[in-house]
Coordinates of N, CA and C in Angstrom, one line a residue:
F155 N -10.7 7.4 26.9 CA -11.1 7.2 28.5 C -12.2 6.4 28.5
R156 N -12.1 5.3 29.2 CA -13.4 4.4 29.8 C -13.9 5.5 31.1
V157 N -15.4 5.3 30.8 CA -16.2 6.2 32.1 C -17.0 4.5 32.7
Y158 N -17.2 4.5 33.9 CA -18.4 3.9 34.8 C -19.2 4.2 35.6
A159 N -20.3 3.7 35.4 CA -21.1 4.7 36.5 C -22.2 3.3 37.3
D160 N -22.4 3.4 38.3 CA -22.9 2.3 39.4 C -24.1 3.3 39.5
V161 N -25.5 2.8 39.3 CA -26.8 3.3 39.9 C -27.3 2.6 40.6
T162 N -28.0 2.9 41.8 CA -28.8 2.1 42.7 C -30.2 3.0 42.7
D163 N -31.2 2.0 42.5 CA -32.5 2.1 42.1 C -33.2 2.4 43.4
I164 N -34.6 2.5 43.4 CA -35.1 2.4 44.7 C -35.7 1.2 45.3
T165 N -35.6 0.3 44.9 CA -35.8 -1.0 44.9 C -34.5 -1.9 45.7
G166 N -33.4 -1.0 45.4 CA -31.9 -1.5 45.8 C -31.3 -2.2 45.1
E167 N -31.6 -2.1 43.9 CA -31.1 -3.0 42.4 C -30.1 -2.0 42.1
T168 N -28.7 -2.6 42.0 CA -27.6 -1.5 41.4 C -27.6 -2.1 39.6
H169 N -27.2 -1.1 38.9 CA -27.2 -1.3 37.6 C -26.0 -0.1 37.1
S170 N -25.2 -1.1 36.6 CA -23.8 -0.5 36.0 C -23.7 -0.6 34.6
G171 N -23.2 0.6 33.9 CA -22.8 1.1 32.6 C -21.6 1.5 32.5
E172 N -21.0 1.6 31.2 CA -19.9 1.9 30.9 C -19.6 2.7 29.4
T173 N -19.0 3.8 29.0 CA -18.9 4.1 27.9 C -17.6 5.2 27.6
F174 N -16.8 5.0 26.6 CA -15.6 5.6 26.1 C -16.0 6.9 25.6
I175 N -14.6 7.6 26.0 CA -14.8 9.2 25.6 C -13.6 9.5 25.0
S176 N -13.3 9.8 23.8 CA -12.1 9.9 23.1 C -12.1 11.8 23.0
L177 N -10.8 12.0 23.6 CA -10.6 13.5 23.3 C -9.2 13.5 22.8
G178 N -9.1 14.8 21.7 CA -8.2 15.3 21.1 C -7.8 16.6 20.5
Y179 N -7.1 16.6 19.7 CA -6.6 18.4 19.3 C -8.0 18.8 18.0
L180 N -8.5 17.4 17.3 CA -9.0 17.9 16.2 C -10.7 16.8 16.8
A181 N -11.8 17.9 16.2 CA -13.0 16.9 16.5 C -13.6 16.2 15.3
L182 N -12.8 15.6 14.4 CA -13.0 14.7 13.2 C -12.0 13.9 12.6
K183 N -12.0 12.8 12.5 CA -11.1 11.8 12.0 C -11.7 11.6 10.5
A184 N -10.9 11.6 9.4 CA -10.8 11.5 8.2 C -9.6 10.7 7.8
S185 N -10.8 9.4 6.9 CA -9.5 8.4 6.2 C -10.1 7.9 5.0
I186 N -9.1 7.7 4.0 CA -9.3 7.3 2.7 C -9.4 5.5 2.5
T187 N -10.5 5.1 2.3 CA -10.7 3.7 2.9 C -10.2 2.8 1.3
I188 N -8.8 2.9 0.7 CA -8.6 1.8 -0.5 C -7.2 1.1 -0.2
P189 N -7.1 0.0 -0.7 CA -6.1 -1.2 -0.7 C -4.8 -0.3 -0.9
D190 N -3.4 -0.7 -0.5 CA -2.3 0.0 -0.9 C -2.1 -0.3 -2.2
Q191 N -2.2 -1.7 -2.8 CA -2.1 -1.8 -4.2 C -3.6 -2.3 -4.7
M192 N -3.6 -1.8 -6.2 CA -4.9 -2.1 -7.0 C -4.5 -2.3 -8.0
P193 N -5.7 -3.6 -9.0 CA -5.3 -3.3 -10.5 C -5.8 -2.1 -10.9
L194 N -5.6 -1.9 -12.2 CA -6.0 -0.3 -12.8 C -7.4 -0.4 -13.1
D195 N -7.9 -1.4 -13.7 CA -9.1 -1.5 -14.4 C -10.0 -1.7 -13.0
S196 N -9.6 -2.1 -12.1 CA -10.7 -2.2 -10.7 C -10.5 -0.7 -9.9
F197 N -10.1 0.2 -10.0 CA -10.1 1.5 -9.5 C -11.0 2.6 -9.8
Q198 N -11.9 2.5 -9.8 CA -12.9 3.5 -10.6 C -13.6 4.2 -9.2
S199 N -13.4 4.4 -8.2 CA -13.8 5.5 -7.2 C -12.6 5.1 -5.8
V200 N -13.0 6.4 -4.8 CA -12.4 6.5 -4.0 C -13.3 6.7 -2.7
S201 N -13.2 5.7 -1.5 CA -14.2 5.8 -0.5 C -13.2 6.2 0.5
L202 N -14.4 7.6 1.2 CA -14.0 8.5 2.3 C -14.9 8.1 3.4
L203 N -14.1 8.2 4.3 CA -14.9 7.9 5.9 C -14.3 9.2 6.7
T204 N -15.6 9.5 7.2 CA -15.3 10.8 8.3 C -16.2 10.7 9.5
Q205 N -15.6 10.5 10.5 CA -16.2 10.2 11.8 C -15.6 11.4 12.8
N206 N -16.8 11.0 13.9 CA -16.4 12.2 15.1 C -15.5 11.4 16.0
L207 N -15.2 11.8 17.1 CA -13.9 11.0 18.1 C -14.5 10.0 18.6
Q208 N -15.5 9.6 18.7 CA -16.4 8.3 19.0 C -16.7 7.3 18.4
G209 N -16.1 7.7 16.8 CA -16.5 6.7 16.0 C -17.7 6.5 15.1
Q210 N -18.7 7.8 15.3 CA -20.0 7.9 14.9 C -19.7 8.7 13.3
F211 N -20.3 8.4 12.1 CA -20.2 9.3 11.0 C -20.7 10.5 11.5
E212 N -19.8 11.6 10.7 CA -20.2 13.0 11.0 C -19.9 13.4 9.6
P213 N -21.0 14.1 8.9 CA -20.7 14.5 7.6 C -19.5 15.6 7.3
A214 N -19.0 15.9 6.5 CA -17.9 16.7 6.0 C -18.1 16.9 4.6
K215 N -17.2 18.3 4.5 CA -16.7 18.9 2.9 C -15.3 19.1 2.8
G216 N -15.1 19.0 1.8 CA -13.4 19.5 1.4 C -13.4 19.4 0.0
T217 N -11.9 19.0 -0.4 CA -11.6 18.7 -1.6 C -10.4 17.2 -1.5
L218 N -10.5 16.9 -2.7 CA -9.8 15.4 -2.8 C -8.9 15.6 -3.9
R219 N -7.6 15.6 -3.9 CA -6.5 15.6 -5.0 C -6.4 14.4 -5.3
M220 N -5.6 14.0 -6.8 CA -4.8 12.7 -6.7 C -4.0 12.9 -7.8
D221 N -2.8 12.9 -7.5 CA -1.5 12.9 -8.3 C -0.8 11.9 -8.3
L222 N -0.2 11.5 -9.8 CA 0.7 11.0 -10.4 C 2.1 11.1 -9.7
L223 N 2.8 10.4 -9.3 CA 4.0 10.4 -8.6 C 5.2 10.0 -9.7
R224 N 6.4 10.8 -9.8 CA 7.4 10.3 -10.9 C 8.4 9.1 -10.2
N225 N 8.2 8.1 -10.5 CA 9.2 6.7 -9.9 C 10.7 7.3 -10.3
P226 N 11.6 6.8 -8.9 CA 13.2 7.0 -9.4 C 13.5 6.5 -10.6
E227 N 14.5 7.0 -10.9 CA 15.2 6.2 -12.5 C 15.9 5.1 -11.7
Q228 N 16.2 4.9 -10.8 CA 17.2 3.8 -10.1 C 16.2 2.8 -9.1
T229 N 17.1 1.6 -9.2 CA 16.6 0.8 -8.2 C 17.3 1.0 -6.5
F230 N 16.3 1.4 -5.5 CA 17.2 1.0 -4.1 C 16.8 -0.4 -4.0
V231 N 17.9 -0.2 -2.8 CA 18.0 -1.3 -1.9 C 17.8 -0.7 -0.1
E232 N 17.5 -1.2 0.7 CA 17.3 -0.8 1.9 C 18.6 -0.6 2.4
R233 N 18.6 0.6 3.2 CA 20.1 0.4 4.3 C 20.5 -0.5 5.3
Y234 N 21.2 -1.2 5.2 CA 21.7 -1.8 6.6 C 21.7 -1.1 8.0
W235 N 21.9 0.1 7.6 CA 22.4 1.1 9.0 C 21.0 2.4 8.9
F236 N 21.0 3.0 10.2 CA 19.9 4.1 9.8 C 20.7 5.3 9.1
A237 N 20.0 5.8 8.2 CA 20.5 7.2 7.6 C 21.2 8.5 8.2
P238 N 22.1 8.9 8.2 CA 22.9 10.0 9.1 C 22.0 11.2 9.1
D239 N 22.1 12.2 9.9 CA 21.3 13.3 10.0 C 21.9 14.5 9.2
R240 N 23.1 13.9 8.9 CA 23.9 15.3 8.0 C 24.7 14.2 7.3
Q241 N 25.0 14.9 6.1 CA 25.8 14.1 4.6 C 27.1 15.0 4.8
L242 N 28.2 13.9 5.0 CA 29.1 14.3 5.1 C 30.4 13.8 4.1
I243 N 29.6 13.0 3.2 CA 30.2 12.5 1.6 C 29.4 13.3 0.5
P244 N 30.1 14.0 -0.3 CA 29.5 14.6 -1.5 C 28.4 13.6 -2.2
E245 N 27.7 14.4 -2.6 CA 26.5 13.3 -3.3 C 27.0 12.4 -4.6
A246 N 28.0 13.2 -5.5 CA 28.5 12.3 -6.5 C 29.6 11.3 -6.2
E247 N 30.1 11.4 -5.2 CA 31.1 10.4 -4.4 C 30.1 9.5 -3.7
F248 N 28.9 9.9 -3.1 CA 28.4 8.8 -2.6 C 27.6 7.9 -3.8
R249 N 27.0 8.5 -4.8 CA 26.3 7.8 -5.7 C 27.2 6.6 -6.6
K250 N 28.5 7.1 -6.4 CA 29.5 6.1 -7.1 C 29.8 5.1 -6.2
A251 N 30.3 5.1 -5.1 CA 30.5 4.5 -4.1 C 29.3 3.5 -3.6
F252 N 28.4 3.9 -3.7 CA 27.0 3.1 -3.5 C 25.9 3.4 -4.1
P253 N 25.6 2.6 -5.2 CA 25.0 3.1 -6.4 C 23.4 2.8 -6.2
N254 N 22.9 1.8 -5.3 CA 22.0 1.0 -4.8 C 21.3 1.9 -3.5
Y255 N 22.0 2.8 -2.9 CA 21.5 3.6 -1.9 C 21.1 5.1 -2.2
A256 N 20.0 5.3 -1.4 CA 19.3 6.7 -1.4 C 20.4 7.7 -0.8
F257 N 20.8 8.9 -1.4 CA 21.6 9.7 -0.6 C 20.9 10.3 0.6
K258 N 19.9 10.8 0.3 CA 19.1 11.3 1.4 C 18.1 10.6 1.7
E259 N 16.7 10.8 1.0 CA 15.6 9.6 1.0 C 14.5 9.7 0.0
E260 N 15.4 9.9 -0.8 CA 14.5 10.0 -2.7 C 13.7 8.5 -2.8
D261 N 14.3 7.8 -1.9 CA 13.8 6.0 -2.3 C 12.3 5.9 -1.3
R262 N 12.2 7.1 -0.7 CA 10.4 6.9 0.2 C 9.7 7.7 -0.8
Q263 N 8.5 7.0 -1.0 CA 7.3 7.6 -1.4 C 6.8 9.0 -1.5
E264 N 6.8 9.2 0.1 CA 6.2 10.5 0.5 C 7.3 11.6 -0.3
N265 N 8.8 11.4 -0.7 CA 9.1 12.6 -1.3 C 9.4 12.3 -2.9
W266 N 8.5 11.7 -3.4 CA 8.8 11.7 -5.0 C 7.9 12.9 -5.6
E267 N 8.3 13.4 -6.2 CA 7.7 14.9 -7.0 C 6.7 14.1 -7.8
V268 N 5.3 15.3 -8.0 CA 4.5 15.1 -8.8 C 4.7 15.2 -10.4
K269 N 4.5 14.1 -11.1 CA 4.4 13.8 -12.2 C 3.3 14.7 -13.4
K270 N 2.0 14.4 -12.5 CA 1.0 15.0 -13.7 C -0.3 14.6 -12.3
E271 N -1.0 15.8 -12.4 CA -2.1 15.7 -11.6 C -3.4 15.3 -12.3
I272 N -4.1 14.4 -11.3 CA -4.9 13.6 -12.1 C -6.3 14.1 -12.3
L273 N -6.6 14.7 -10.9 CA -7.8 15.6 -10.5 C -7.7 16.2 -9.0
E274 N -8.7 16.9 -9.1 CA -9.2 18.1 -7.7 C -10.3 18.2 -7.9
T275 N -11.3 17.6 -7.0 CA -12.7 17.6 -7.1 C -13.0 17.7 -5.3
P276 N -13.9 18.8 -5.2 CA -15.2 18.7 -4.1 C -15.5 17.4 -3.6
F277 N -15.5 17.4 -2.2 CA -16.4 16.1 -2.2 C -17.5 16.8 -0.6
N278 N -18.8 16.0 -0.3 CA -19.5 16.3 0.8 C -20.3 14.8 1.2
T279 N -19.4 14.3 2.7 CA -19.7 13.0 2.5 C -21.2 12.9 3.2
A280 N -21.9 14.1 3.5 CA -23.5 14.0 3.9 C -24.2 13.5 2.3
E281 N -23.5 14.1 1.3 CA -24.5 13.3 0.2 C -23.7 12.1 -0.6
S282 N -22.3 11.9 -0.4 CA -22.0 10.8 -1.1 C -20.6 10.4 -0.6
K283 N -20.3 9.5 0.1 CA -19.1 8.7 0.9 C -18.1 8.4 -0.4
T284 N -18.3 8.3 -1.7 CA -17.4 8.0 -3.0 C -17.0 9.0 -3.7
V285 N -16.1 9.2 -4.2 CA -15.6 10.3 -5.4 C -14.9 9.0 -6.6
P286 N -16.1 9.7 -7.6 CA -15.5 9.0 -9.1 C -14.1 9.1 -9.4
I287 N -13.4 8.2 -9.8 CA -12.1 8.6 -10.8 C -12.3 8.3 -12.1
P288 N -11.7 9.4 -12.7 CA -11.8 9.5 -14.6 C -10.7 8.2 -14.8
K289 N -11.3 7.2 -15.5 CA -10.4 5.8 -15.6 C -9.6 6.4 -16.8
A290 N -10.0 7.5 -18.0 CA -9.2 7.5 -18.8 C -7.8 8.3 -18.6
K291 N -7.9 8.8 -17.5 CA -6.4 9.6 -17.2 C -5.5 8.6 -16.4
L292 N -5.7 7.5 -16.0 CA -4.7 6.6 -15.3 C -3.8 5.7 -16.3
E293 N -2.6 5.6 -15.4 CA -1.7 4.4 -16.2 C -0.8 3.7 -15.0
P294 N -0.6 2.9 -15.5 CA 0.4 2.1 -13.7 C 1.3 2.8 -13.2
G295 N 1.4 3.2 -12.1 CA 2.2 3.6 -11.2 C 2.0 4.1 -9.7
V296 N 2.6 5.0 -9.4 CA 2.3 5.1 -7.5 C 1.6 6.4 -7.7
Y297 N 0.2 6.5 -7.1 CA -0.6 7.6 -6.7 C -1.0 8.1 -5.3
L298 N -0.7 9.6 -5.4 CA -0.9 10.0 -4.2 C -2.4 10.8 -3.9
L299 N -3.1 10.5 -3.3 CA -4.3 11.0 -2.5 C -4.1 11.9 -1.7
T300 N -4.6 13.1 -1.7 CA -4.6 13.9 -0.5 C -5.9 14.6 -0.2
L301 N -6.4 14.5 1.2 CA -7.8 14.5 1.3 C -7.8 16.2 2.2
E302 N -8.6 16.9 2.2 CA -8.4 18.2 2.7 C -9.7 18.5 3.6
T303 N -9.8 18.6 4.3 CA -11.1 19.3 5.4 C -10.8 20.1 6.5
A304 N -12.1 20.3 7.2 CA -11.8 20.9 8.3 C -12.9 20.2 9.7
D305 N -12.3 20.4 10.5 CA -13.6 19.5 11.9 C -14.9 21.0 11.9
K306 N -15.5 21.0 13.1 CA -16.6 21.9 12.6 C -16.2 23.1 14.0
Y307 N -14.8 23.1 14.3 CA -14.2 24.3 14.9 C -13.5 24.7 13.9
G308 N -13.0 24.6 12.8 CA -12.5 25.1 11.7 C -11.2 24.7 11.9
Q309 N -10.7 23.5 12.4 CA -9.3 23.0 12.4 C -9.0 22.2 11.2
K310 N -8.1 22.7 10.7 CA -7.8 22.1 9.2 C -7.4 20.8 9.4
I311 N -7.6 19.6 8.4 CA -7.2 18.5 8.5 C -7.1 17.9 6.7
E312 N -5.9 17.1 7.1 CA -5.1 17.0 6.0 C -5.0 15.3 6.0
V313 N -4.9 14.5 5.0 CA -4.9 12.9 5.0 C -4.2 12.4 3.5
K314 N -2.8 11.9 3.6 CA -2.6 11.1 2.4 C -2.4 9.8 2.5
K315 N -2.7 9.3 1.2 CA -2.9 7.9 1.1 C -2.3 7.7 -0.7
W316 N -0.9 6.7 -0.1 CA -0.4 6.4 -1.8 C -0.7 4.7 -1.7
V317 N -1.5 4.7 -3.0 CA -1.9 3.7 -3.8 C -0.7 3.3 -5.1
T318 N -0.5 2.2 -5.4 CA 0.0 1.9 -6.4 C -0.9 1.1 -7.5
L319 N -1.1 1.2 -8.2 CA -2.0 1.0 -9.4 C -1.4 0.2 -10.6
F320 N -1.6 -1.3 -10.7 CA -0.8 -2.0 -11.8 C -1.8 -2.5 -12.8
D321 N -1.0 -2.7 -14.0 CA -1.5 -3.7 -15.3 C -1.7 -5.0 -14.9
P322 N -2.9 -5.4 -14.6 CA -3.5 -6.9 -14.2 C -2.7 -7.6 -15.6
S323 N -2.6 -7.3 -16.7 CA -2.0 -8.0 -18.0 C -0.7 -8.3 -18.2
G324 N 0.1 -7.2 -17.1 CA 1.1 -7.5 -17.3 C 2.2 -6.3 -18.2
K325 N 1.5 -5.9 -18.5 CA 2.5 -5.5 -20.0 C 2.9 -4.2 -20.0
K326 N 3.0 -3.8 -18.3 CA 3.6 -2.3 -18.5 C 4.1 -2.4 -16.7
I327 N 5.1 -2.0 -17.0 CA 5.9 -2.3 -15.3 C 5.3 -0.8 -14.8
T328 N 4.9 -1.7 -13.4 CA 4.5 -0.6 -12.3 C 5.5 0.0 -11.3
T329 N 6.4 -1.1 -11.0 CA 7.3 -0.6 -9.9 C 8.6 -0.5 -10.3
D330 N 9.6 0.1 -9.5 CA 11.2 0.4 -9.8 C 11.7 -0.2 -8.8
A331 N 11.2 -1.1 -8.2 CA 11.9 -2.4 -7.4 C 12.8 -3.5 -8.0
W332 N 13.5 -4.1 -7.5 CA 14.1 -5.2 -8.0 C 12.9 -6.4 -8.4
G333 N 12.4 -6.1 -7.5 CA 11.1 -7.8 -7.7 C 10.2 -7.1 -7.0
W334 N 8.8 -7.1 -7.4 CA 7.3 -6.9 -7.0 C 6.6 -7.9 -7.1
V335 N 6.0 -8.3 -6.2 CA 5.0 -9.6 -6.8 C 3.6 -9.2 -5.7
H336 N 2.3 -9.8 -6.7 CA 1.2 -9.9 -6.0 C 0.2 -10.5 -6.4
L337 N -0.7 -11.2 -5.3 CA -1.5 -12.3 -6.1 C -2.7 -11.6 -6.5
L338 N -3.1 -11.8 -7.5 CA -4.2 -11.1 -8.0 C -5.6 -11.5 -7.3
K339 N -6.0 -12.5 -6.9 CA -7.1 -12.8 -5.9 C -6.7 -13.9 -4.8
N340 N -7.2 -13.6 -3.8 CA -6.8 -14.0 -2.5 C -7.7 -15.3 -2.0
T341 N -9.0 -15.3 -2.9 CA -9.7 -16.3 -2.0 C -10.0 -17.4 -3.8
L342 N -9.9 -18.5 -3.1 CA -10.3 -19.7 -4.5 C -11.0 -20.3 -4.1
E343 N -11.9 -21.2 -5.3 CA -12.3 -22.8 -5.0 C -11.4 -23.4 -6.3
P344 N -11.8 -24.8 -5.3 CA -11.4 -25.8 -6.4 C -11.6 -25.7 -7.9
G345 N -10.4 -25.8 -8.9 CA -10.6 -25.9 -10.1 C -10.0 -24.6 -10.5
Q346 N -10.0 -23.3 -10.0 CA -9.8 -22.3 -10.1 C -8.2 -22.0 -10.2
K347 N -7.8 -20.8 -10.6 CA -6.3 -21.0 -10.8 C -6.2 -19.7 -9.8
A348 N -4.6 -20.0 -9.5 CA -3.8 -18.6 -8.2 C -3.3 -18.1 -9.3
E349 N -3.0 -17.0 -9.4 CA -1.9 -16.1 -10.4 C -1.1 -15.0 -9.3
W350 N 0.4 -15.2 -9.6 CA 1.1 -14.0 -9.1 C 1.4 -13.4 -10.0
L351 N 1.2 -12.1 -10.4 CA 2.0 -11.4 -10.9 C 3.6 -10.7 -10.6
V352 N 4.7 -11.1 -11.2 CA 5.8 -10.9 -10.9 C 6.7 -9.6 -12.0
Q353 N 7.2 -8.8 -11.4 CA 8.0 -7.6 -12.1 C 9.0 -7.5 -11.4
T354 N 9.9 -6.8 -12.0 CA 11.3 -6.7 -12.2 C 11.7 -5.3 -13.2
Q355 N 12.4 -4.6 -11.9 CA 13.5 -3.2 -12.9 C 14.7 -4.1 -13.9
A356 N 15.1 -4.8 -13.3 CA 16.2 -5.6 -14.0 C 15.9 -6.4 -14.9
K357 N 17.1 -6.7 -16.0 CA 16.4 -7.3 -17.1 C 16.3 -8.4 -17.0
Q358 N 16.7 -9.3 -16.0 CA 16.1 -10.9 -15.9 C 16.3 -11.1 -14.6
I359 N 15.4 -12.1 -13.7 CA 15.7 -12.3 -12.4 C 15.4 -13.8 -12.4
K360 N 15.7 -14.5 -11.2 CA 15.5 -16.0 -11.0 C 14.5 -16.1 -10.3
V361 N 13.2 -16.6 -10.0 CA 12.5 -16.5 -8.6 C 12.3 -18.1 -8.1
L362 N 12.4 -18.4 -7.6 CA 11.8 -19.9 -6.8 C 10.7 -19.5 -6.1
F363 N 9.7 -20.8 -7.1 CA 8.2 -20.7 -6.3 C 8.1 -22.0 -5.5
E364 N 7.4 -22.2 -4.5 CA 7.2 -23.1 -3.8 C 5.7 -23.0 -3.2
V365 N 5.0 -24.3 -3.2 CA 3.8 -24.4 -2.5 C 3.8 -25.4 -1.4
E366 N 3.4 -25.1 -0.3 CA 3.2 -26.3 0.4 C 1.8 -26.3 1.3
R367 N 1.5 -27.4 1.5 CA 0.5 -27.7 2.4 C 0.4 -28.6 3.6
E368 N 0.0 -27.8 4.7 CA 0.4 -28.8 6.1 C 1.7 -29.3 6.2
G369 N 2.5 -28.4 5.9 CA 4.0 -29.0 6.1 C 4.8 -29.7 4.9
K370 N 4.2 -29.9 4.2 CA 4.5 -31.0 2.8 C 4.5 -29.8 1.6
L371 N 5.7 -30.0 1.0 CA 6.2 -29.5 -0.5 C 5.3 -29.8 -1.5
L372 N 4.6 -29.3 -2.4 CA 3.9 -29.7 -3.2 C 4.4 -29.2 -4.6
R373 N 5.4 -28.3 -4.5 CA 5.6 -27.9 -6.1 C 6.7 -26.9 -5.5
S374 N 8.0 -27.0 -6.4 CA 9.2 -26.1 -6.3 C 9.9 -26.0 -7.6
E375 N 9.8 -25.0 -8.4 CA 10.8 -24.8 -9.3 C 10.9 -23.3 -9.2
W376 N 12.0 -23.2 -10.6 CA 12.4 -22.2 -11.0 C 11.6 -21.3 -12.1
V377 N 11.5 -20.0 -11.6 CA 10.7 -19.4 -12.9 C 11.8 -17.9 -13.4
D378 N 12.3 -18.0 -14.6 CA 12.8 -16.9 -15.1 C 11.8 -15.5 -15.2
V379 N 12.2 -14.5 -14.9 CA 11.5 -13.3 -15.3 C 11.8 -12.2 -15.7
K380 N 11.5 -12.3 -16.7 CA 12.2 -11.3 -17.9 C 10.9 -9.7 -17.9
K381 N 11.6 -8.9 -16.9 CA 10.6 -8.3 -16.6 C 9.4 -8.2 -16.2
V382 N 8.5 -8.8 -16.9 CA 7.1 -9.6 -16.0 C 7.0 -11.1 -16.6
A383 N 6.2 -11.4 -15.2 CA 5.6 -13.2 -15.5 C 4.6 -13.0 -14.5
R384 N 4.2 -14.6 -14.9 CA 2.8 -14.8 -14.2 C 3.3 -16.1 -13.9
I385 N 3.1 -16.3 -12.6 CA 3.1 -17.8 -12.0 C 1.5 -18.4 -11.8
V386 N 1.0 -19.1 -12.1 CA 0.2 -20.3 -12.3 C 0.1 -21.2 -11.4
H387 N -1.1 -21.5 -10.5 CA -1.1 -22.9 -9.6 C -2.3 -23.3 -9.2
E388 N -2.8 -24.2 -10.2 CA -4.2 -24.4 -9.8 C -4.6 -25.4 -8.7
I389 N -5.7 -24.7 -7.8 CA -6.1 -25.4 -6.8 C -7.2 -26.5 -6.8
Q390 N -6.8 -27.4 -5.8 CA -7.1 -28.5 -5.7 C -8.4 -28.7 -4.9
E391 N -8.8 -29.9 -4.8 CA -9.8 -29.8 -3.8 C -9.3 -30.3 -2.6
S392 N -8.2 -31.0 -2.2 CA -7.3 -31.1 -1.0 C -6.5 -30.1 -0.7
D393 N -6.7 -28.8 -1.5 CA -5.8 -27.4 -0.7 C -7.2 -27.0 0.3
R394 N -8.3 -27.3 0.4 CA -9.1 -26.7 1.1 C -9.0 -26.7 2.6
G395 N -8.8 -25.6 3.0 CA -8.1 -25.0 4.2 C -7.1 -24.1 4.4
N396 N -6.6 -23.6 3.0 CA -5.5 -22.9 3.0 C -4.1 -23.9 2.5
I397 N -3.3 -23.2 1.7 CA -2.0 -23.4 0.9 C -1.2 -22.5 1.1
H398 N 0.3 -22.8 1.2 CA 1.1 -21.7 1.4 C 2.1 -21.4 0.3
A399 N 2.2 -20.5 -0.3 CA 3.1 -20.0 -1.3 C 4.4 -19.5 -1.0
H400 N 5.1 -19.6 -1.4 CA 6.6 -18.8 -1.1 C 7.2 -18.7 -2.6
I401 N 7.8 -17.3 -2.3 CA 8.4 -16.9 -3.7 C 10.0 -16.2 -3.4
H402 N 10.8 -16.5 -3.6 CA 12.3 -16.2 -3.3 C 12.9 -15.7 -4.4
Y403 N 13.7 -14.7 -4.2 CA 14.4 -14.3 -5.4 C 16.0 -13.4 -4.8
A404 N 17.0 -13.3 -5.5 CA 18.1 -12.4 -4.8 C 18.5 -11.5 -5.9
G405 N 18.9 -10.2 -5.7 CA 19.7 -9.5 -6.3 C 20.8 -8.2 -5.6
M406 N 21.6 -8.0 -5.8 CA 22.4 -6.8 -5.5 C 22.6 -7.0 -3.9
N407 N 23.2 -8.7 -3.7 CA 23.9 -8.6 -2.7 C 22.7 -8.9 -1.2
R408 N 21.4 -9.3 -1.8 CA 19.8 -9.4 -1.1 C 19.3 -10.3 -1.4
S409 N 18.6 -10.6 -0.4 CA 17.4 -12.1 -0.5 C 16.1 -11.6 -0.1
F410 N 15.2 -11.6 -1.0 CA 13.8 -11.4 -0.9 C 13.0 -12.3 -0.9
N411 N 11.8 -12.5 0.3 CA 10.8 -13.4 -0.2 C 9.5 -12.9 0.6

């Protein structure tokens, strides 16, 4: 809600002010502030944010749990249609006819089972807003972070965050997808090299890599990706002000970019 107030003082001058009031069933907002994808060697701690409904810091205690999830053993593609609310085809028959579609929702990360628990530790944001992560236990994959706390009235709060950790050296496959692309560094200076890490669960895919600047095509080439590949492009002085890179590939009767 936005609240306005107009006050007239004894001299007849009017003063105006406004403020915002947020109302909700919970008196605390909690979040886990990390990117969706991170290099394995950069993931050293988790940042936690606890605020009241006005966006002001409010200390909170609770627990943080981190689990490594088990990736599906097959590669899925998104349906062209909505998934049915009831399954009319037997599972074995469905998987034989549609091998690259999820029978239910096993392609969604929130439905993946836990492979291994990494940590479960208490936190207190009044003392520290970060939680250190034991690096020795980590491997490339998808992890689920679960924050559990309560507001000042005792109402329980649970926050979940999925993060993909990948090996920047490209030696280990991170994804179960047909193709996965990550730009290792977003901001670069002339003389530096932009690097894209490309991975696939297929034996091999062909990727079309293109670079353009101000609508002019600067580079276009096909790259063979056998499980893992790195695409490198050197930044020139004339590239200041941004360039655009396009990566296209196809598979399973789909095109990706």
